[in-house]
Amino acid sequence: MGLLTIGAFAKASRLSPKALRHYDELGLLTPARVDPLTGYRFYAPEQLDRARLVAWLRRLGMPLALVRHIGTLEPDEAAREVRAFWSRVEADTAARRDLAGFLVDHLSRKDPAMSPNTQPLELRYAALSDTGLVRESNQDTVHAGSRLLAVADGFGRTGAPAGAAAVDALKHLETDGIPAGDLLNVLETAVERAGRAVHDVVGADAAAEAGTTLTAMLWTGSQLALVHIGDSRAYLLRDGELFQITHDHTAVRAMVDEGRITEEEATVHPQRSLLIRALGGSDGAVPDLRLHDARAGDRYLLCSDGLSGVVPAEEVRRVVTTAGDPERAVRELVSLANRSGGPDNVSCVVADVLESRSESRR
């Protein structure tokens, strides 16, 4: 079979002539021959497989730069890239689904300040931070108050003041009034302020990879607004089950999500602590923001990776489930981390959601 005209090739490949001309200009799908007088493009039949692959990848919504890269790979490598791309799409879709669910709930309520759970609630809380057994200083910062819970894990030369600056920038939320239905917006504004404060502290050291993680919750009496960036974590114990409600912003977590490595491989990967999002860098990374309805009987745990990266998840679950009060829980969790070698600073905040004492006395 001879060369195909651009019209015939477009029909066979299910790409429009306009798309074929564009892909030629980008060097993505070069014609086998171009008439020197008319500029008319001709394609070889053996180019159909590549053209169909381009068409399929574009239907997935894959950006052209990645389509071009996949076209240079062997089939097995190309398959891994497609799998990784789709894992990222699914993760992004899940995040958008969570946001859509929040917006539906938020907009469906007659009073946006009211949660479906109208029972008056309050927090009982405790926080503890420890240097550990290996590090010379503690770069973690913790805070637990009647409305704000926070853990920041600084890193780099100015990590300690960076973490402290991030938490300090949120502390005004303990006393400031929050307009009805504006909880997430208030927290987002505060986090932007925290990011500027960290950047001011880090200064020129940003190039040296200094900054901080931040995981914090703002309490309104029936809801908790969660902000998260980095690899500190937040967990929820509800009905005897412990759930991680944050997503680690690490290179290794991304590789697991993309199917490149297994969960087991991630626990021993040499780059398991490499952050891809944090406060203080020059990349303008944006934290995750979510809203949680609280229930009486819930227990929340916020911790740095000095706990989650050292103590097995089952041991964390055991302590969080069985410790009678937050003070005992944080002491036992820090002790567990140190008994496991204490290779890093370790910080924990534990908060129990209780029925309001004023209501329970009625």
CSV table of C-alpha atoms in Angstrom, one decimal:
chain,number,residue,atom,x,y,z
A,1,MET,CA,0.0,0.0,0.0
A,2,GLY,CA,1.3,3.4,-0.9
A,3,LEU,CA,1.2,6.6,1.1
A,4,LEU,CA,-2.1,7.9,2.4
A,5,THR,CA,-3.4,11.4,1.8
A,6,ILE,CA,-4.0,13.5,5.0
A,7,GLY,CA,-7.8,13.0,4.5
A,8,ALA,CA,-7.5,9.2,4.2
A,9,PHE,CA,-5.1,9.0,7.1
A,10,ALA,CA,-7.4,11.2,9.2
A,11,LYS,CA,-10.3,8.9,8.6
A,12,ALA,CA,-8.3,5.8,9.4
A,13,SER,CA,-6.8,7.2,12.5
A,14,ARG,CA,-9.9,9.1,13.8
A,15,LEU,CA,-7.9,12.3,14.0
A,16,SER,CA,-9.0,15.3,12.2
A,17,PRO,CA,-6.8,16.9,9.5
A,18,LYS,CA,-6.6,20.0,11.7
A,19,ALA,CA,-5.2,17.8,14.6
A,20,LEU,CA,-2.8,16.1,12.3
A,21,ARG,CA,-1.4,19.4,11.1
A,22,HIS,CA,-1.1,20.6,14.7
A,23,TYR,CA,0.7,17.4,15.7
A,24,ASP,CA,3.1,17.8,12.8
A,25,GLU,CA,4.0,21.3,13.9
A,26,LEU,CA,4.6,20.0,17.4
A,27,GLY,CA,6.8,17.1,16.1
A,28,LEU,CA,4.4,14.6,17.6
A,29,LEU,CA,3.3,12.9,14.4
A,30,THR,CA,5.5,13.8,11.4
A,31,PRO,CA,4.2,13.0,7.9
A,32,ALA,CA,6.1,10.5,5.8
A,33,ARG,CA,6.3,13.0,3.0
A,34,VAL,CA,5.3,16.6,2.4
A,35,ASP,CA,4.9,17.8,-1.2
A,36,PRO,CA,7.5,20.6,-1.7
A,37,LEU,CA,5.2,22.6,-4.0
A,38,THR,CA,1.8,22.3,-2.4
A,39,GLY,CA,2.8,21.5,1.2
A,40,TYR,CA,0.3,18.6,1.1
A,41,ARG,CA,1.0,15.9,3.8
A,42,PHE,CA,1.2,12.2,3.1
A,43,TYR,CA,1.4,9.4,5.7
A,44,ALA,CA,2.6,5.8,5.7
A,45,PRO,CA,0.2,3.1,6.6
A,46,GLU,CA,2.6,1.9,9.4
A,47,GLN,CA,2.1,5.3,11.1
A,48,LEU,CA,-1.5,4.4,11.9
A,49,ASP,CA,-0.7,2.6,15.1
A,50,ARG,CA,1.1,5.6,16.5
A,51,ALA,CA,-1.6,7.9,15.3
A,52,ARG,CA,-4.3,5.8,17.0
A,53,LEU,CA,-2.3,5.7,20.2
A,54,VAL,CA,-2.1,9.5,20.1
A,55,ALA,CA,-5.9,9.7,19.6
A,56,TRP,CA,-6.6,7.4,22.5
A,57,LEU,CA,-4.2,9.2,24.8
A,58,ARG,CA,-5.8,12.5,23.9
A,59,ARG,CA,-9.2,11.1,24.7
A,60,LEU,CA,-7.9,10.3,28.2
A,61,GLY,CA,-7.2,14.0,28.5
A,62,MET,CA,-3.4,13.5,28.6
A,63,PRO,CA,-1.4,16.6,27.9
A,64,LEU,CA,0.6,16.7,24.6
A,65,ALA,CA,4.0,16.9,26.3
A,66,LEU,CA,3.2,13.5,28.1
A,67,VAL,CA,1.8,12.0,24.9
A,68,ARG,CA,5.1,12.9,23.1
A,69,HIS,CA,7.1,11.3,25.9
A,70,ILE,CA,5.1,8.1,25.9
A,71,GLY,CA,5.6,7.9,22.1
A,72,THR,CA,9.4,7.5,22.7
A,73,LEU,CA,9.0,4.6,25.2
A,74,GLU,CA,8.9,0.8,24.8
A,75,PRO,CA,5.5,-0.7,25.3
A,76,ASP,CA,6.0,-1.9,28.9
A,77,GLU,CA,7.3,1.6,29.9
A,78,ALA,CA,4.5,3.3,28.1
A,79,ALA,CA,2.0,1.2,29.9
A,80,ARG,CA,3.4,2.2,33.2
A,81,GLU,CA,3.2,5.8,32.3
A,82,VAL,CA,-0.4,5.5,31.3
A,83,ARG,CA,-1.2,3.7,34.5
A,84,ALA,CA,0.6,6.4,36.5
A,85,PHE,CA,-1.2,9.2,34.6
A,86,TRP,CA,-4.6,7.6,35.3
A,87,SER,CA,-3.8,7.2,39.0
A,88,ARG,CA,-3.2,10.9,39.1
A,89,VAL,CA,-6.5,11.6,37.3
A,90,GLU,CA,-8.4,9.4,39.8
A,91,ALA,CA,-6.7,11.1,42.8
A,92,ASP,CA,-7.6,14.5,41.4
A,93,THR,CA,-11.2,13.3,40.7
A,94,ALA,CA,-11.5,12.0,44.3
A,95,ALA,CA,-10.3,15.4,45.6
A,96,ARG,CA,-12.9,17.2,43.4
A,97,ARG,CA,-15.6,14.8,44.5
A,98,ASP,CA,-14.9,15.6,48.1
A,99,LEU,CA,-15.1,19.3,47.4
A,100,ALA,CA,-18.3,18.9,45.4
A,101,GLY,CA,-19.8,16.9,48.3
A,102,PHE,CA,-18.9,19.6,50.7
A,103,LEU,CA,-20.4,22.3,48.4
A,104,VAL,CA,-23.6,20.4,48.0
A,105,ASP,CA,-24.0,20.0,51.7
A,106,HIS,CA,-23.0,23.6,52.4
A,107,LEU,CA,-25.4,25.0,49.8
A,108,SER,CA,-28.2,22.7,50.8
A,109,ARG,CA,-28.4,23.9,54.4
A,110,LYS,CA,-30.7,26.7,55.3
A,111,ASP,CA,-28.2,28.0,57.9
A,112,PRO,CA,-24.7,27.4,56.5
A,113,ALA,CA,-23.3,27.7,59.9
A,114,MET,CA,-25.3,24.6,61.1
A,115,SER,CA,-24.1,21.1,60.7
A,116,PRO,CA,-26.5,18.1,60.4
A,117,ASN,CA,-25.2,17.3,63.8
A,118,THR,CA,-26.8,20.0,66.0
A,119,GLN,CA,-25.8,18.5,69.3
A,120,PRO,CA,-23.6,20.9,71.3
A,121,LEU,CA,-20.1,19.5,71.5
A,122,GLU,CA,-16.7,20.5,72.9
A,123,LEU,CA,-13.1,19.2,72.8
A,124,ARG,CA,-10.9,17.7,75.5
A,125,TYR,CA,-7.3,17.8,74.3
A,126,ALA,CA,-3.6,17.3,75.0
A,127,ALA,CA,-0.4,17.9,73.1
A,128,LEU,CA,3.2,16.7,73.6
A,129,SER,CA,6.4,17.2,71.6
A,130,ASP,CA,9.7,15.4,72.2
A,131,THR,CA,13.2,15.7,70.6
A,132,GLY,CA,13.6,12.0,70.3
A,133,LEU,CA,16.7,10.0,70.9
A,134,VAL,CA,18.9,11.0,67.9
A,135,ARG,CA,18.2,14.6,66.9
A,136,GLU,CA,20.1,17.4,68.8
A,137,SER,CA,17.2,19.8,68.7
A,138,ASN,CA,13.4,19.8,68.2
A,139,GLN,CA,12.1,21.3,65.0
A,140,ASP,CA,8.4,20.3,65.7
A,141,THR,CA,5.8,22.7,67.0
A,142,VAL,CA,2.5,21.7,68.5
A,143,HIS,CA,-0.6,23.6,69.7
A,144,ALA,CA,-3.8,22.4,71.3
A,145,GLY,CA,-6.5,24.8,72.4
A,146,SER,CA,-10.3,25.0,72.7
A,147,ARG,CA,-10.6,25.9,69.0
A,148,LEU,CA,-7.3,25.1,67.3
A,149,LEU,CA,-5.2,22.0,67.0
A,150,ALA,CA,-1.9,22.0,65.1
A,151,VAL,CA,1.3,20.1,64.3
A,152,ALA,CA,4.1,21.6,62.3
A,153,ASP,CA,7.3,19.7,61.4
A,154,GLY,CA,10.1,22.1,60.4
A,155,PHE,CA,13.0,21.0,58.2
A,156,GLY,CA,16.3,22.6,57.1
A,157,ARG,CA,18.5,25.0,58.9
A,158,THR,CA,15.5,27.3,59.8
A,159,GLY,CA,13.0,24.5,60.3
A,160,ALA,CA,12.3,25.2,63.9
A,161,PRO,CA,11.4,28.9,63.6
A,162,ALA,CA,9.5,28.1,60.3
A,163,GLY,CA,7.2,25.6,62.1
A,164,ALA,CA,6.7,27.9,65.0
A,165,ALA,CA,5.8,30.8,62.6
A,166,ALA,CA,3.2,28.7,60.8
A,167,VAL,CA,1.5,27.7,64.0
A,168,ASP,CA,1.7,31.3,65.5
A,169,ALA,CA,0.0,32.6,62.4
A,170,LEU,CA,-3.0,30.5,63.2
A,171,LYS,CA,-3.3,31.1,66.9
A,172,HIS,CA,-5.5,34.2,66.5
A,173,LEU,CA,-8.2,31.8,65.4
A,174,GLU,CA,-8.6,30.8,69.0
A,175,THR,CA,-10.2,34.1,69.8
A,176,ASP,CA,-11.4,35.6,66.5
A,177,GLY,CA,-15.0,35.4,65.6
A,178,ILE,CA,-15.9,33.3,62.5
A,179,PRO,CA,-18.8,34.5,60.3
A,180,ALA,CA,-21.5,31.9,59.8
A,181,GLY,CA,-20.8,29.6,56.9
A,182,ASP,CA,-17.3,31.0,56.4
A,183,LEU,CA,-15.2,28.5,58.2
A,184,LEU,CA,-13.1,27.2,55.3
A,185,ASN,CA,-12.5,30.7,53.9
A,186,VAL,CA,-11.3,31.9,57.3
A,187,LEU,CA,-8.9,29.0,57.6
A,188,GLU,CA,-7.7,29.5,54.0
A,189,THR,CA,-6.9,33.1,54.7
A,190,ALA,CA,-5.1,32.2,57.9
A,191,VAL,CA,-3.0,29.6,56.1
A,192,GLU,CA,-2.0,32.1,53.4
A,193,ARG,CA,-0.8,34.3,56.3
A,194,ALA,CA,1.1,31.3,57.7
A,195,GLY,CA,2.7,30.7,54.4
A,196,ARG,CA,4.0,34.3,54.2
A,197,ALA,CA,5.2,34.1,57.8
A,198,VAL,CA,7.2,30.9,57.0
A,199,HIS,CA,8.6,32.4,53.8
A,200,ASP,CA,9.8,35.4,55.8
A,201,VAL,CA,11.5,33.2,58.3
A,202,VAL,CA,13.1,30.9,55.7
A,203,GLY,CA,14.2,33.8,53.4
A,204,ALA,CA,17.1,32.9,51.3
A,205,ASP,CA,17.2,29.5,52.9
A,206,ALA,CA,14.3,28.4,50.7
A,207,ALA,CA,16.8,27.3,48.1
A,208,ALA,CA,18.4,25.0,50.8
A,209,GLU,CA,15.1,23.2,51.2
A,210,ALA,CA,14.0,24.7,54.5
A,211,GLY,CA,10.3,25.0,55.5
A,212,THR,CA,7.7,23.2,57.4
A,213,THR,CA,4.7,20.8,57.2
A,214,LEU,CA,1.4,21.9,58.7
A,215,THR,CA,-1.6,19.9,59.8
A,216,ALA,CA,-4.2,21.8,61.7
A,217,MET,CA,-7.9,21.7,62.6
A,218,LEU,CA,-10.1,24.6,63.5
A,219,TRP,CA,-13.1,23.7,65.7
A,220,THR,CA,-16.5,25.5,65.6
A,221,GLY,CA,-18.5,23.4,68.1
A,222,SER,CA,-19.9,20.9,65.6
A,223,GLN,CA,-17.4,21.0,62.7
A,224,LEU,CA,-13.7,20.8,62.2
A,225,ALA,CA,-12.0,22.5,59.2
A,226,LEU,CA,-8.8,20.7,58.3
A,227,VAL,CA,-5.7,22.2,56.6
A,228,HIS,CA,-2.9,19.9,55.6
A,229,ILE,CA,0.4,20.1,53.7
A,230,GLY,CA,3.4,17.9,53.9
A,231,ASP,CA,3.7,14.5,55.7
A,232,SER,CA,2.4,15.2,59.2
A,233,ARG,CA,-0.9,13.4,59.5
A,234,ALA,CA,-4.4,13.6,61.0
A,235,TYR,CA,-6.4,10.5,62.0
A,236,LEU,CA,-9.9,10.0,63.1
A,237,LEU,CA,-11.0,7.2,65.5
A,238,ARG,CA,-14.7,6.6,65.0
A,239,ASP,CA,-16.7,3.6,66.1
A,240,GLY,CA,-13.5,1.7,66.9
A,241,GLU,CA,-11.9,2.2,63.5
A,242,LEU,CA,-8.9,4.5,62.9
A,243,PHE,CA,-8.9,6.3,59.6
A,244,GLN,CA,-6.1,8.5,58.2
A,245,ILE,CA,-7.9,11.6,56.9
A,246,THR,CA,-4.9,13.3,55.3
A,247,HIS,CA,-2.8,12.4,52.3
A,248,ASP,CA,1.0,12.4,52.5
A,249,HIS,CA,2.6,14.9,50.2
A,250,THR,CA,5.7,12.9,49.6
A,251,ALA,CA,7.4,11.5,46.5
A,252,VAL,CA,7.0,8.0,47.7
A,253,ARG,CA,3.3,8.4,48.4
A,254,ALA,CA,2.9,9.7,44.8
A,255,MET,CA,4.8,6.6,43.5
A,256,VAL,CA,2.4,4.3,45.4
A,257,ASP,CA,-0.6,6.2,44.1
A,258,GLU,CA,0.7,5.9,40.6
A,259,GLY,CA,1.3,2.2,41.0
A,260,ARG,CA,5.1,2.4,40.6
A,261,ILE,CA,5.8,0.8,44.0
A,262,THR,CA,3.8,-1.1,46.6
A,263,GLU,CA,2.8,0.0,50.1
A,264,GLU,CA,5.4,-2.5,51.5
A,265,GLU,CA,8.2,-1.0,49.3
A,266,ALA,CA,7.2,2.5,50.4
A,267,THR,CA,8.0,1.7,54.0
A,268,VAL,CA,11.7,1.1,53.3
A,269,HIS,CA,12.2,3.4,50.3
A,270,PRO,CA,15.2,5.6,50.7
A,271,GLN,CA,13.2,8.7,49.7
A,272,ARG,CA,10.2,8.0,51.9
A,273,SER,CA,10.6,11.4,53.7
A,274,LEU,CA,11.1,13.5,50.5
A,275,LEU,CA,8.4,16.1,50.5
A,276,ILE,CA,6.7,17.3,47.3
A,277,ARG,CA,4.6,20.0,49.0
A,278,ALA,CA,5.4,22.1,52.1
A,279,LEU,CA,5.1,25.7,53.4
A,280,GLY,CA,8.1,28.0,52.8
A,281,GLY,CA,9.3,26.9,49.4
A,282,SER,CA,9.2,29.0,46.2
A,283,ASP,CA,6.8,26.7,44.4
A,284,GLY,CA,3.7,28.2,45.9
A,285,ALA,CA,2.3,24.8,47.0
A,286,VAL,CA,-1.3,24.9,48.1
A,287,PRO,CA,-2.5,23.0,51.2
A,288,ASP,CA,-5.5,20.7,51.2
A,289,LEU,CA,-8.6,22.1,52.9
A,290,ARG,CA,-11.5,20.0,54.0
A,291,LEU,CA,-14.5,20.2,56.4
A,292,HIS,CA,-15.5,17.4,58.8
A,293,ASP,CA,-18.7,17.0,60.8
A,294,ALA,CA,-17.8,15.9,64.3
A,295,ARG,CA,-19.6,13.4,66.5
A,296,ALA,CA,-19.6,12.8,70.2
A,297,GLY,CA,-17.2,10.0,70.8
A,298,ASP,CA,-14.8,10.9,68.0
A,299,ARG,CA,-11.1,11.1,68.8
A,300,TYR,CA,-8.6,12.9,66.5
A,301,LEU,CA,-4.9,12.4,66.4
A,302,LEU,CA,-2.5,14.9,64.7
A,303,CYS,CA,1.1,13.8,64.6
A,304,SER,CA,4.5,14.4,62.9
A,305,ASP,CA,6.2,11.7,60.9
A,306,GLY,CA,8.3,11.0,64.0
A,307,LEU,CA,5.4,8.9,65.1
A,308,SER,CA,3.8,7.7,61.8
A,309,GLY,CA,7.1,6.9,60.2
A,310,VAL,CA,8.4,4.9,63.1
A,311,VAL,CA,5.6,3.2,65.0
A,312,PRO,CA,3.6,0.5,63.1
A,313,ALA,CA,0.0,1.6,62.3
A,314,GLU,CA,-1.5,-1.2,64.4
A,315,GLU,CA,0.4,0.0,67.5
A,316,VAL,CA,-0.8,3.6,66.9
A,317,ARG,CA,-4.4,2.3,66.6
A,318,ARG,CA,-4.0,0.3,69.8
A,319,VAL,CA,-2.9,3.3,71.8
A,320,VAL,CA,-5.4,5.7,70.3
A,321,THR,CA,-8.2,3.2,70.9
A,322,THR,CA,-7.4,2.2,74.5
A,323,ALA,CA,-5.8,5.2,76.1
A,324,GLY,CA,-8.4,6.6,78.6
A,325,ASP,CA,-7.8,10.3,78.0
A,326,PRO,CA,-5.9,12.6,75.6
A,327,GLU,CA,-3.1,13.2,78.1
A,328,ARG,CA,-2.4,9.6,78.5
A,329,ALA,CA,-2.6,9.0,74.8
A,330,VAL,CA,0.0,11.5,73.8
A,331,ARG,CA,2.4,10.3,76.5
A,332,GLU,CA,2.1,6.7,75.3
A,333,LEU,CA,2.4,7.6,71.7
A,334,VAL,CA,5.6,9.6,72.2
A,335,SER,CA,7.0,6.8,74.4
A,336,LEU,CA,6.3,4.3,71.7
A,337,ALA,CA,8.2,6.3,69.2
A,338,ASN,CA,11.2,6.6,71.5
A,339,ARG,CA,11.1,2.9,72.3
A,340,SER,CA,11.2,2.3,68.6
A,341,GLY,CA,14.6,4.1,68.4
A,342,GLY,CA,13.4,7.8,68.5
A,343,PRO,CA,15.2,8.6,65.2
A,344,ASP,CA,13.2,11.9,64.7
A,345,ASN,CA,11.4,14.5,66.7
A,346,VAL,CA,7.9,13.3,67.6
A,347,SER,CA,4.8,15.4,68.2
A,348,CYS,CA,1.2,14.4,68.9
A,349,VAL,CA,-2.1,16.2,69.5
A,350,VAL,CA,-5.0,14.1,70.7
A,351,ALA,CA,-8.5,15.6,71.0
A,352,ASP,CA,-11.8,13.9,72.1
A,353,VAL,CA,-15.1,15.2,71.0
A,354,LEU,CA,-17.6,15.3,73.9
A,355,GLU,CA,-21.1,16.4,74.6
A,356,SER,CA,-21.1,19.9,76.0
A,357,ARG,CA,-20.8,19.8,79.8
A,358,SER,CA,-23.4,22.6,80.0
A,359,GLU,CA,-25.8,20.6,78.0
A,360,SER,CA,-25.1,17.3,79.8
A,361,ARG,CA,-26.0,19.0,83.2
A,362,ARG,CA,-29.5,19.9,82.0
